[in-house]
């Protein structure tokens, strides 16, 4: 991961895989929310089929108020996830 650039899958050695959609997310996956590309780490063993995902995220207060958040952010819903990264 490179700030301002994103995930460099070409140099990940096959250990990081991009999965389109939101099906099959689980513990440790890095979910991407919507068009803003906000990322958070999924803490649910299996993400719920619908609803809010238990997660940890940085910059939870935005760039002006960076902070670490652990818990349920109402914006981090299953339906808001457009893709996720799985690290092997």
PDB file of C-alpha atoms in Angstrom:
ATOM      1  CA  UNK A   1       0.000   0.000   0.000  1.00  0.00           C
ATOM      2  CA  UNK A   2       1.306   3.451  -0.901  1.00  0.00           C
ATOM      3  CA  UNK A   3      -0.371   6.575   0.407  1.00  0.00           C
ATOM      4  CA  UNK A   4      -1.986   8.537  -2.390  1.00  0.00           C
ATOM      5  CA  UNK A   5      -1.371   5.700  -4.863  1.00  0.00           C
ATOM      6  CA  UNK A   6      -3.201   2.713  -3.420  1.00  0.00           C
ATOM      7  CA  UNK A   7      -2.439  -0.987  -3.548  1.00  0.00           C
ATOM      8  CA  UNK A   8       0.433  -2.060  -5.794  1.00  0.00           C
ATOM      9  CA  UNK A   9      -0.798  -5.521  -6.769  1.00  0.00           C
ATOM     10  CA  UNK A  10       1.903  -5.954  -9.424  1.00  0.00           C
ATOM     11  CA  UNK A  11       4.553  -6.098  -6.707  1.00  0.00           C
ATOM     12  CA  UNK A  12       2.541  -8.012  -4.091  1.00  0.00           C
ATOM     13  CA  UNK A  13       3.860 -11.413  -5.177  1.00  0.00           C
ATOM     14  CA  UNK A  14       0.374 -12.924  -5.339  1.00  0.00           C
ATOM     15  CA  UNK A  15      -0.067 -12.486  -1.587  1.00  0.00           C
ATOM     16  CA  UNK A  16      -2.676  -9.750  -1.987  1.00  0.00           C
ATOM     17  CA  UNK A  17      -5.753 -10.366  -4.123  1.00  0.00           C
ATOM     18  CA  UNK A  18      -8.406  -7.827  -5.138  1.00  0.00           C
ATOM     19  CA  UNK A  19     -11.955  -9.182  -4.875  1.00  0.00           C
ATOM     20  CA  UNK A  20     -14.689  -7.152  -6.623  1.00  0.00           C
ATOM     21  CA  UNK A  21     -17.983  -6.853  -4.759  1.00  0.00           C
ATOM     22  CA  UNK A  22     -18.673  -7.576  -1.105  1.00  0.00           C
ATOM     23  CA  UNK A  23     -19.433 -11.306  -0.948  1.00  0.00           C
ATOM     24  CA  UNK A  24     -17.176 -13.503   1.180  1.00  0.00           C
ATOM     25  CA  UNK A  25     -15.503 -10.776   3.244  1.00  0.00           C
ATOM     26  CA  UNK A  26     -14.043 -11.897   6.529  1.00  0.00           C
ATOM     27  CA  UNK A  27     -11.588 -11.246   9.323  1.00  0.00           C
ATOM     28  CA  UNK A  28      -8.518  -9.322   8.147  1.00  0.00           C
ATOM     29  CA  UNK A  29      -9.834  -8.327   4.736  1.00  0.00           C
ATOM     30  CA  UNK A  30      -9.322  -4.669   3.789  1.00  0.00           C
ATOM     31  CA  UNK A  31     -12.657  -3.366   2.541  1.00  0.00           C
ATOM     32  CA  UNK A  32     -13.065  -0.365   0.229  1.00  0.00           C
ATOM     33  CA  UNK A  33     -16.155   1.734   0.743  1.00  0.00           C
ATOM     34  CA  UNK A  34     -17.811   3.466  -2.189  1.00  0.00           C
ATOM     35  CA  UNK A  35     -16.382   5.961  -4.626  1.00  0.00           C
ATOM     36  CA  UNK A  36     -14.343   7.724  -1.923  1.00  0.00           C
ATOM     37  CA  UNK A  37     -12.046   4.699  -1.597  1.00  0.00           C
ATOM     38  CA  UNK A  38     -12.215   4.784   2.198  1.00  0.00           C
ATOM     39  CA  UNK A  39     -10.509   1.628   3.504  1.00  0.00           C
ATOM     40  CA  UNK A  40     -11.081  -0.275   6.746  1.00  0.00           C
ATOM     41  CA  UNK A  41     -10.050  -3.662   8.160  1.00  0.00           C
ATOM     42  CA  UNK A  42     -12.874  -6.142   8.704  1.00  0.00           C
ATOM     43  CA  UNK A  43     -12.939  -7.607  12.234  1.00  0.00           C
ATOM     44  CA  UNK A  44     -15.918  -9.937  11.810  1.00  0.00           C
ATOM     45  CA  UNK A  45     -14.993 -13.607  11.312  1.00  0.00           C
ATOM     46  CA  UNK A  46     -17.509 -13.495   8.495  1.00  0.00           C
ATOM     47  CA  UNK A  47     -18.953 -10.146   7.522  1.00  0.00           C
ATOM     48  CA  UNK A  48     -22.730 -10.051   7.950  1.00  0.00           C
ATOM     49  CA  UNK A  49     -24.886 -10.482   4.860  1.00  0.00           C
ATOM     50  CA  UNK A  50     -26.319  -7.004   5.476  1.00  0.00           C
ATOM     51  CA  UNK A  51     -25.818  -4.229   7.972  1.00  0.00           C
ATOM     52  CA  UNK A  52     -22.819  -2.616   9.646  1.00  0.00           C
ATOM     53  CA  UNK A  53     -19.394  -4.292   9.734  1.00  0.00           C
ATOM     54  CA  UNK A  54     -17.220  -4.463  12.861  1.00  0.00           C
ATOM     55  CA  UNK A  55     -13.956  -2.810  11.788  1.00  0.00           C
ATOM     56  CA  UNK A  56     -10.865  -0.812  12.618  1.00  0.00           C
ATOM     57  CA  UNK A  57     -10.066   2.249  10.524  1.00  0.00           C
ATOM     58  CA  UNK A  58      -7.626   5.131  10.453  1.00  0.00           C
ATOM     59  CA  UNK A  59      -8.494   8.732   9.611  1.00  0.00           C
ATOM     60  CA  UNK A  60     -11.950   8.045  11.003  1.00  0.00           C
ATOM     61  CA  UNK A  61     -12.313  11.760  11.683  1.00  0.00           C
ATOM     62  CA  UNK A  62     -11.152  12.708   8.210  1.00  0.00           C
ATOM     63  CA  UNK A  63      -7.832  14.223   7.184  1.00  0.00           C
ATOM     64  CA  UNK A  64      -8.325  17.280   9.385  1.00  0.00           C
ATOM     65  CA  UNK A  65      -9.040  15.129  12.480  1.00  0.00           C
ATOM     66  CA  UNK A  66      -7.193  11.827  12.031  1.00  0.00           C
ATOM     67  CA  UNK A  67      -7.923   9.198  14.633  1.00  0.00           C
ATOM     68  CA  UNK A  68      -8.184   5.462  14.966  1.00  0.00           C
ATOM     69  CA  UNK A  69     -11.660   3.962  15.330  1.00  0.00           C
ATOM     70  CA  UNK A  70     -12.552   0.460  16.457  1.00  0.00           C
ATOM     71  CA  UNK A  71     -16.166  -0.578  16.392  1.00  0.00           C
ATOM     72  CA  UNK A  72     -19.229  -0.032  14.278  1.00  0.00           C
ATOM     73  CA  UNK A  73     -19.174   2.995  11.970  1.00  0.00           C
ATOM     74  CA  UNK A  74     -22.682   3.364  10.503  1.00  0.00           C
ATOM     75  CA  UNK A  75     -21.092   4.239   7.148  1.00  0.00           C
ATOM     76  CA  UNK A  76     -19.252   0.883   6.947  1.00  0.00           C
ATOM     77  CA  UNK A  77     -22.130  -1.245   5.720  1.00  0.00           C
ATOM     78  CA  UNK A  78     -21.915  -4.345   3.583  1.00  0.00           C
ATOM     79  CA  UNK A  79     -23.806  -2.625   0.781  1.00  0.00           C
ATOM     80  CA  UNK A  80     -21.302   0.282   0.769  1.00  0.00           C
ATOM     81  CA  UNK A  81     -18.326  -2.012   0.072  1.00  0.00           C
ATOM     82  CA  UNK A  82     -17.408  -2.069  -3.625  1.00  0.00           C
ATOM     83  CA  UNK A  83     -14.347  -4.322  -3.355  1.00  0.00           C
ATOM     84  CA  UNK A  84     -11.886  -5.715  -0.826  1.00  0.00           C
ATOM     85  CA  UNK A  85      -8.303  -6.911  -0.574  1.00  0.00           C
ATOM     86  CA  UNK A  86      -7.481 -10.331   0.860  1.00  0.00           C
ATOM     87  CA  UNK A  87      -3.950 -10.859   2.153  1.00  0.00           C
ATOM     88  CA  UNK A  88      -2.594 -14.417   2.110  1.00  0.00           C
TER      89      UNK A  88
END
